[in-house]
mmCIF file of C-alpha atoms in Angstrom:
data_model
loop_
_atom_site.group_PDB
_atom_site.id
_atom_site.type_symbol
_atom_site.label_atom_id
_atom_site.label_comp_id
_atom_site.label_asym_id
_atom_site.label_seq_id
_atom_site.Cartn_x
_atom_site.Cartn_y
_atom_site.Cartn_z
ATOM 1 C CA UNK A 120 -0.055 -0.077 0.014
ATOM 2 C CA UNK A 121 1.433 3.308 -1.036
ATOM 3 C CA UNK A 122 4.855 1.637 -1.764
ATOM 4 C CA UNK A 123 7.143 2.982 -4.377
ATOM 5 C CA UNK A 124 7.431 0.480 -7.169
ATOM 6 C CA UNK A 125 10.770 -0.496 -8.865
ATOM 7 C CA UNK A 126 11.080 1.408 -12.125
ATOM 8 C CA UNK A 127 12.871 -1.505 -13.760
ATOM 9 C CA UNK A 128 10.631 -4.533 -13.134
ATOM 10 C CA UNK A 129 7.633 -2.631 -12.106
ATOM 11 C CA UNK A 130 6.652 -5.490 -9.770
ATOM 12 C CA UNK A 131 8.717 -5.281 -6.585
ATOM 13 C CA UNK A 132 8.562 -2.461 -4.042
ATOM 14 C CA UNK A 133 11.585 -0.233 -4.408
ATOM 15 C CA UNK A 134 14.130 -0.392 -1.676
ATOM 16 C CA UNK A 135 17.093 1.580 -3.192
ATOM 17 C CA UNK A 136 17.180 5.130 -4.490
ATOM 18 C CA UNK A 137 19.936 6.000 -7.020
ATOM 19 C CA UNK A 138 20.700 9.712 -6.673
ATOM 20 C CA UNK A 139 22.754 9.440 -9.939
ATOM 21 C CA UNK A 140 19.861 8.034 -12.013
ATOM 22 C CA UNK A 141 17.202 9.685 -9.987
ATOM 23 C CA UNK A 142 15.250 6.401 -9.975
ATOM 24 C CA UNK A 143 13.981 3.794 -7.450
ATOM 25 C CA UNK A 144 14.885 0.105 -7.710
ATOM 26 C CA UNK A 145 14.219 -3.068 -5.938
ATOM 27 C CA UNK A 146 17.308 -4.826 -4.583
ATOM 28 C CA UNK A 147 17.572 -7.215 -7.386
ATOM 29 C CA UNK A 148 17.170 -4.730 -10.203
ATOM 30 C CA UNK A 149 19.522 -2.231 -8.537
ATOM 31 C CA UNK A 150 22.158 -4.970 -8.490
ATOM 32 C CA UNK A 151 21.780 -5.945 -12.118
ATOM 33 C CA UNK A 152 21.329 -2.418 -13.299
ATOM 34 C CA UNK A 153 24.466 -1.021 -11.363
ATOM 35 C CA UNK A 154 26.968 -3.808 -11.518
ATOM 36 C CA UNK A 155 28.815 -2.886 -14.741
ATOM 37 C CA UNK A 156 30.529 0.258 -16.231
ATOM 38 C CA UNK A 157 30.118 3.684 -14.894
ATOM 39 C CA UNK A 158 26.826 2.790 -13.079
ATOM 40 C CA UNK A 159 29.028 0.849 -10.459
ATOM 41 C CA UNK A 160 30.073 4.396 -9.238
ATOM 42 C CA UNK A 161 26.420 5.642 -8.755
ATOM 43 C CA UNK A 162 25.391 6.702 -5.290
ATOM 44 C CA UNK A 163 22.853 4.284 -3.957
ATOM 45 C CA UNK A 164 20.739 4.767 -0.744
ATOM 46 C CA UNK A 165 18.345 2.628 1.049
ATOM 47 C CA UNK A 166 14.745 3.998 0.899
ATOM 48 C CA UNK A 167 13.215 4.176 4.545
ATOM 49 C CA UNK A 168 10.005 5.507 5.827
ATOM 50 C CA UNK A 169 10.052 8.809 7.667
ATOM 51 C CA UNK A 170 9.502 8.269 11.352
ATOM 52 C CA UNK A 171 8.083 10.425 14.116
ATOM 53 C CA UNK A 172 10.000 11.081 17.236
ATOM 54 C CA UNK A 173 8.729 8.097 19.348
ATOM 55 C CA UNK A 174 8.531 5.656 16.350
ATOM 56 C CA UNK A 175 11.145 3.030 15.698
ATOM 57 C CA UNK A 176 12.223 1.041 12.615
ATOM 58 C CA UNK A 177 11.486 -2.496 12.102
ATOM 59 C CA UNK A 178 14.187 -4.852 13.587
ATOM 60 C CA UNK A 179 13.925 -7.157 10.565
ATOM 61 C CA UNK A 180 14.116 -4.873 7.548
ATOM 62 C CA UNK A 181 15.132 -1.652 9.073
ATOM 63 C CA UNK A 182 12.960 0.233 6.470
ATOM 64 C CA UNK A 183 9.421 0.586 7.878
ATOM 65 C CA UNK A 184 7.929 1.709 11.001
ATOM 66 C CA UNK A 185 7.666 -1.192 13.632
ATOM 67 C CA UNK A 186 3.930 -1.484 14.426
ATOM 68 C CA UNK A 187 3.984 -4.989 15.747
ATOM 69 C CA UNK A 188 5.921 -7.114 18.225
ATOM 70 C CA UNK A 189 7.049 -10.713 18.096
ATOM 71 C CA UNK A 190 5.436 -12.751 20.937
ATOM 72 C CA UNK A 191 8.310 -14.890 21.284
ATOM 73 C CA UNK A 192 11.428 -12.569 21.217
ATOM 74 C CA UNK A 193 9.797 -9.093 21.616
ATOM 75 C CA UNK A 194 11.426 -7.694 18.549
ATOM 76 C CA UNK A 195 9.510 -4.719 17.145
ATOM 77 C CA UNK A 196 8.572 -5.435 13.562
ATOM 78 C CA UNK A 197 6.515 -3.826 10.675
ATOM 79 C CA UNK A 198 3.448 -5.735 9.619
ATOM 80 C CA UNK A 199 4.985 -7.295 6.473
ATOM 81 C CA UNK A 200 8.065 -8.825 8.384
ATOM 82 C CA UNK A 201 5.811 -9.776 11.288
ATOM 83 C CA UNK A 202 3.538 -11.674 8.987
ATOM 84 C CA UNK A 203 5.951 -13.214 6.314
ATOM 85 C CA UNK A 204 9.636 -13.236 7.277
ATOM 86 C CA UNK A 205 10.183 -13.155 11.039
ATOM 87 C CA UNK A 206 9.029 -16.558 11.694
ATOM 88 C CA UNK A 207 12.037 -17.776 9.744
ATOM 89 C CA UNK A 208 14.581 -15.564 11.590
ATOM 90 C CA UNK A 209 13.306 -15.398 15.108
ATOM 91 C CA UNK A 210 16.053 -16.806 17.332
ATOM 92 C CA UNK A 211 13.724 -17.898 20.059
ATOM 93 C CA UNK A 212 11.362 -19.757 17.701
ATOM 94 C CA UNK A 213 14.526 -21.512 16.280
ATOM 95 C CA UNK A 214 15.648 -22.430 19.692
ATOM 96 C CA UNK A 215 12.167 -23.851 20.675
ATOM 97 C CA UNK A 216 11.297 -25.349 17.238
ATOM 98 C CA UNK A 217 14.718 -26.071 15.570
ATOM 99 C CA UNK A 218 15.510 -25.272 11.943
ATOM 100 C CA UNK A 219 12.533 -27.317 10.574
ATOM 101 C CA UNK A 220 10.014 -25.382 13.051
ATOM 102 C CA UNK A 221 9.279 -28.744 14.805
ATOM 103 C CA UNK A 222 9.440 -28.285 18.615
ATOM 104 C CA UNK A 223 12.464 -29.803 20.357
ATOM 105 C CA UNK A 224 11.157 -29.354 23.898
ATOM 106 C CA UNK A 225 8.183 -27.901 25.700
ATOM 107 C CA UNK A 226 9.135 -24.336 26.803
ATOM 108 C CA UNK A 227 7.505 -24.951 30.268
ATOM 109 C CA UNK A 228 8.142 -28.505 31.340
ATOM 110 C CA UNK A 229 11.213 -29.161 28.927
ATOM 111 C CA UNK A 230 9.892 -32.606 27.976
ATOM 112 C CA UNK A 231 9.949 -33.867 24.403
ATOM 113 C CA UNK A 232 6.771 -32.557 22.541
ATOM 114 C CA UNK A 233 5.133 -36.137 22.044
ATOM 115 C CA UNK A 234 1.947 -34.883 23.704
ATOM 116 C CA UNK A 235 1.084 -31.566 25.437
ATOM 117 C CA UNK A 236 1.561 -31.516 29.106
ATOM 118 C CA UNK A 237 -1.188 -30.528 31.491
ATOM 119 C CA UNK A 238 0.687 -27.403 32.662
ATOM 120 C CA UNK A 239 0.966 -26.207 29.009
ATOM 121 C CA UNK A 240 -2.613 -27.171 27.989
#
């Protein structure tokens, strides 16, 4: 919603502004477009939302305002990262569930998760 779209692919949200070109690019297109010739010397800047005095950036993407918080690790997140990417990078979730997101042990009773313990419900 209201995101600047990459001027090259016209599909992905822009995350890079090139002050030399005066255009916005997604990360993939910026890398392709600026990897050869004189374009390698262009000045690239990350596009970030402007925040108010008490607002903070998302701990995952560091570009958008943090409006949500992870229930496990308490990291402040934007709505997109909270919904789509943080479940893969949350250190607490990985510790509890392992790399495959399968629980290793109950966080309350520390027993293997073959069944739910009464204390956990």
